[in-house]
Amino acid sequence: QVRLVESGGGLVQAGGSLRLSCAASGSIFSANGMGWYRQAPEKQRELVATIASGGTIHYADSVKGRFTISRGNAKNTMYLQMNSLKPEDTAVYYCWMFVQISNYWGQGIQVTVSS
């Protein structure tokens, strides 16, 4: 069983920055991928950024050049540095991990960008 807990969300003005953190616990040694997704009101959940087990990173076009995903040295932590935030980045952000054959999700954390 894998448990994911996000932190670091909040309210920020447009152009500002936030750093999201995800702490993982449980059997994560065989994780095949991890990343961040987000869901805005009345929209489908969408990919923000992912890291594959081999280290390949993928970003959604909408966040390229502004967001940076990274893993902590302890490997049970993951971060999303968000710069130059826009009102359209407002959403609930979810930490995601794929372990063996299962998807795991955090509870989500609100990010609100005011104009």
PDB file of C-alpha atoms in Angstrom:
ATOM      1  CA  GLN A   1       0.000   0.000   0.000  1.00  0.00           C
ATOM      2  CA  VAL A   2       1.237   3.467  -0.889  1.00  0.00           C
ATOM      3  CA  ARG A   3       0.189   6.686   0.806  1.00  0.00           C
ATOM      4  CA  LEU A   4       0.814  10.092  -0.762  1.00  0.00           C
ATOM      5  CA  VAL A   5       0.448  13.400   1.054  1.00  0.00           C
ATOM      6  CA  GLU A   6       0.685  16.781  -0.675  1.00  0.00           C
ATOM      7  CA  SER A   7       1.625  20.080   0.932  1.00  0.00           C
ATOM      8  CA  GLY A   8       2.548  23.614  -0.074  1.00  0.00           C
ATOM      9  CA  GLY A   9      -0.573  24.825  -1.841  1.00  0.00           C
ATOM     10  CA  GLY A  10      -2.350  28.087  -1.200  1.00  0.00           C
ATOM     11  CA  LEU A  11      -3.282  31.455  -2.626  1.00  0.00           C
ATOM     12  CA  VAL A  12      -0.827  33.469  -4.706  1.00  0.00           C
ATOM     13  CA  GLN A  13      -1.036  36.444  -7.053  1.00  0.00           C
ATOM     14  CA  ALA A  14      -0.467  36.036 -10.763  1.00  0.00           C
ATOM     15  CA  GLY A  15       3.246  36.006 -11.522  1.00  0.00           C
ATOM     16  CA  GLY A  16       4.069  34.496  -8.155  1.00  0.00           C
ATOM     17  CA  SER A  17       5.534  31.135  -7.202  1.00  0.00           C
ATOM     18  CA  LEU A  18       4.606  28.121  -5.126  1.00  0.00           C
ATOM     19  CA  ARG A  19       6.368  24.864  -4.376  1.00  0.00           C
ATOM     20  CA  LEU A  20       4.305  21.731  -3.902  1.00  0.00           C
ATOM     21  CA  SER A  21       5.697  18.746  -2.034  1.00  0.00           C
ATOM     22  CA  CYS A  22       4.578  15.121  -2.048  1.00  0.00           C
ATOM     23  CA  ALA A  23       5.639  12.724   0.683  1.00  0.00           C
ATOM     24  CA  ALA A  24       5.248   9.034  -0.094  1.00  0.00           C
ATOM     25  CA  SER A  25       5.154   6.147   2.330  1.00  0.00           C
ATOM     26  CA  GLY A  26       4.738   2.422   1.855  1.00  0.00           C
ATOM     27  CA  SER A  27       6.092   0.100  -0.820  1.00  0.00           C
ATOM     28  CA  ILE A  28       7.452   2.700  -3.220  1.00  0.00           C
ATOM     29  CA  PHE A  29      10.764   1.016  -4.081  1.00  0.00           C
ATOM     30  CA  SER A  30       9.250  -0.390  -7.300  1.00  0.00           C
ATOM     31  CA  ALA A  31       7.579   2.804  -8.503  1.00  0.00           C
ATOM     32  CA  ASN A  32       7.514   2.944 -12.304  1.00  0.00           C
ATOM     33  CA  GLY A  33       6.455   6.552 -12.522  1.00  0.00           C
ATOM     34  CA  MET A  34       5.374   9.529 -10.481  1.00  0.00           C
ATOM     35  CA  GLY A  35       4.143  12.997 -11.098  1.00  0.00           C
ATOM     36  CA  TRP A  36       1.546  15.696 -10.695  1.00  0.00           C
ATOM     37  CA  TYR A  37      -1.934  16.111 -12.112  1.00  0.00           C
ATOM     38  CA  ARG A  38      -4.464  18.878 -11.604  1.00  0.00           C
ATOM     39  CA  GLN A  39      -8.201  19.356 -11.865  1.00  0.00           C
ATOM     40  CA  ALA A  40      -9.888  22.711 -12.275  1.00  0.00           C
ATOM     41  CA  PRO A  41     -13.592  23.189 -11.478  1.00  0.00           C
ATOM     42  CA  GLU A  42     -15.839  21.506 -14.051  1.00  0.00           C
ATOM     43  CA  LYS A  43     -12.834  20.198 -15.978  1.00  0.00           C
ATOM     44  CA  GLN A  44     -11.229  16.798 -16.295  1.00  0.00           C
ATOM     45  CA  ARG A  45      -8.098  15.916 -14.393  1.00  0.00           C
ATOM     46  CA  GLU A  46      -5.047  16.646 -16.550  1.00  0.00           C
ATOM     47  CA  LEU A  47      -1.379  15.784 -16.486  1.00  0.00           C
ATOM     48  CA  VAL A  48       0.986  18.496 -15.308  1.00  0.00           C
ATOM     49  CA  ALA A  49       4.363  16.750 -15.135  1.00  0.00           C
ATOM     50  CA  THR A  50       5.710  13.234 -14.718  1.00  0.00           C
ATOM     51  CA  ILE A  51       8.992  11.477 -14.025  1.00  0.00           C
ATOM     52  CA  ALA A  52       9.482   7.937 -15.336  1.00  0.00           C
ATOM     53  CA  SER A  53      11.530   5.382 -13.423  1.00  0.00           C
ATOM     54  CA  GLY A  54      14.432   5.952 -15.811  1.00  0.00           C
ATOM     55  CA  GLY A  55      14.359   9.683 -15.133  1.00  0.00           C
ATOM     56  CA  THR A  56      12.587  10.885 -18.265  1.00  0.00           C
ATOM     57  CA  ILE A  57      10.529  13.986 -17.520  1.00  0.00           C
ATOM     58  CA  HIS A  58       7.420  15.098 -19.347  1.00  0.00           C
ATOM     59  CA  TYR A  59       5.567  18.398 -18.998  1.00  0.00           C
ATOM     60  CA  ALA A  60       2.207  19.546 -20.262  1.00  0.00           C
ATOM     61  CA  ASP A  61       2.642  22.232 -22.913  1.00  0.00           C
ATOM     62  CA  SER A  62       0.766  24.700 -20.738  1.00  0.00           C
ATOM     63  CA  VAL A  63       3.398  24.585 -17.974  1.00  0.00           C
ATOM     64  CA  LYS A  64       6.636  24.108 -19.923  1.00  0.00           C
ATOM     65  CA  GLY A  65       9.228  26.677 -18.958  1.00  0.00           C
ATOM     66  CA  ARG A  66       7.317  27.654 -15.802  1.00  0.00           C
ATOM     67  CA  PHE A  67       7.040  24.459 -13.732  1.00  0.00           C
ATOM     68  CA  THR A  68       9.817  22.109 -12.654  1.00  0.00           C
ATOM     69  CA  ILE A  69       9.291  18.614 -11.271  1.00  0.00           C
ATOM     70  CA  SER A  70      11.981  16.983  -9.171  1.00  0.00           C
ATOM     71  CA  ARG A  71      12.600  14.172  -6.717  1.00  0.00           C
ATOM     72  CA  GLY A  72      14.123  14.553  -3.316  1.00  0.00           C
ATOM     73  CA  ASN A  73      17.340  12.815  -2.302  1.00  0.00           C
ATOM     74  CA  ALA A  74      15.358  10.493  -0.066  1.00  0.00           C
ATOM     75  CA  LYS A  75      13.391   9.267  -3.122  1.00  0.00           C
ATOM     76  CA  ASN A  76      10.203   9.237  -1.097  1.00  0.00           C
ATOM     77  CA  THR A  77       9.608  12.910  -1.817  1.00  0.00           C
ATOM     78  CA  MET A  78       8.708  14.775  -4.947  1.00  0.00           C
ATOM     79  CA  TYR A  79       8.359  18.463  -5.685  1.00  0.00           C
ATOM     80  CA  LEU A  80       6.694  20.758  -8.172  1.00  0.00           C
ATOM     81  CA  GLN A  81       8.202  24.219  -8.381  1.00  0.00           C
ATOM     82  CA  MET A  82       5.663  26.526  -9.998  1.00  0.00           C
ATOM     83  CA  ASN A  83       6.829  29.922 -11.243  1.00  0.00           C
ATOM     84  CA  SER A  84       5.107  32.677 -13.210  1.00  0.00           C
ATOM     85  CA  LEU A  85       1.753  31.369 -12.076  1.00  0.00           C
ATOM     86  CA  LYS A  86      -1.341  32.312 -14.041  1.00  0.00           C
ATOM     87  CA  PRO A  87      -5.015  32.385 -13.008  1.00  0.00           C
ATOM     88  CA  GLU A  88      -5.594  29.412 -15.322  1.00  0.00           C
ATOM     89  CA  ASP A  89      -3.253  27.369 -13.128  1.00  0.00           C
ATOM     90  CA  THR A  90      -5.902  27.464 -10.408  1.00  0.00           C
ATOM     91  CA  ALA A  91      -6.861  23.869  -9.604  1.00  0.00           C
ATOM     92  CA  VAL A  92      -6.607  21.053  -7.119  1.00  0.00           C
ATOM     93  CA  TYR A  93      -3.199  19.464  -7.608  1.00  0.00           C
ATOM     94  CA  TYR A  94      -2.744  15.740  -7.065  1.00  0.00           C
ATOM     95  CA  CYS A  95       0.393  13.752  -6.446  1.00  0.00           C
ATOM     96  CA  TRP A  96       0.428  10.493  -8.445  1.00  0.00           C
ATOM     97  CA  MET A  97       2.513   7.354  -8.350  1.00  0.00           C
ATOM     98  CA  PHE A  98       2.403   4.144 -10.405  1.00  0.00           C
ATOM     99  CA  VAL A  99       3.691   1.173  -8.417  1.00  0.00           C
ATOM    100  CA  GLN A 100       3.759  -2.318  -9.970  1.00  0.00           C
ATOM    101  CA  ILE A 101       0.272  -2.405 -11.534  1.00  0.00           C
ATOM    102  CA  SER A 102      -1.572   0.165  -9.443  1.00  0.00           C
ATOM    103  CA  ASN A 103      -2.138   3.903  -9.542  1.00  0.00           C
ATOM    104  CA  TYR A 104      -1.996   5.815  -6.270  1.00  0.00           C
ATOM    105  CA  TRP A 105      -3.215   9.350  -5.647  1.00  0.00           C
ATOM    106  CA  GLY A 106      -2.833  11.897  -2.898  1.00  0.00           C
ATOM    107  CA  GLN A 107      -5.847  13.659  -1.436  1.00  0.00           C
ATOM    108  CA  GLY A 108      -5.172  16.778  -3.478  1.00  0.00           C
ATOM    109  CA  ILE A 109      -4.206  20.312  -2.530  1.00  0.00           C
ATOM    110  CA  GLN A 110      -5.737  23.582  -3.647  1.00  0.00           C
ATOM    111  CA  VAL A 111      -3.717  26.122  -5.620  1.00  0.00           C
ATOM    112  CA  THR A 112      -5.455  29.424  -6.315  1.00  0.00           C
ATOM    113  CA  VAL A 113      -3.893  32.143  -8.475  1.00  0.00           C
ATOM    114  CA  SER A 114      -5.549  35.552  -8.292  1.00  0.00           C
ATOM    115  CA  SER A 115      -5.397  38.029 -11.161  1.00  0.00           C
TER     116      SER A 115
END
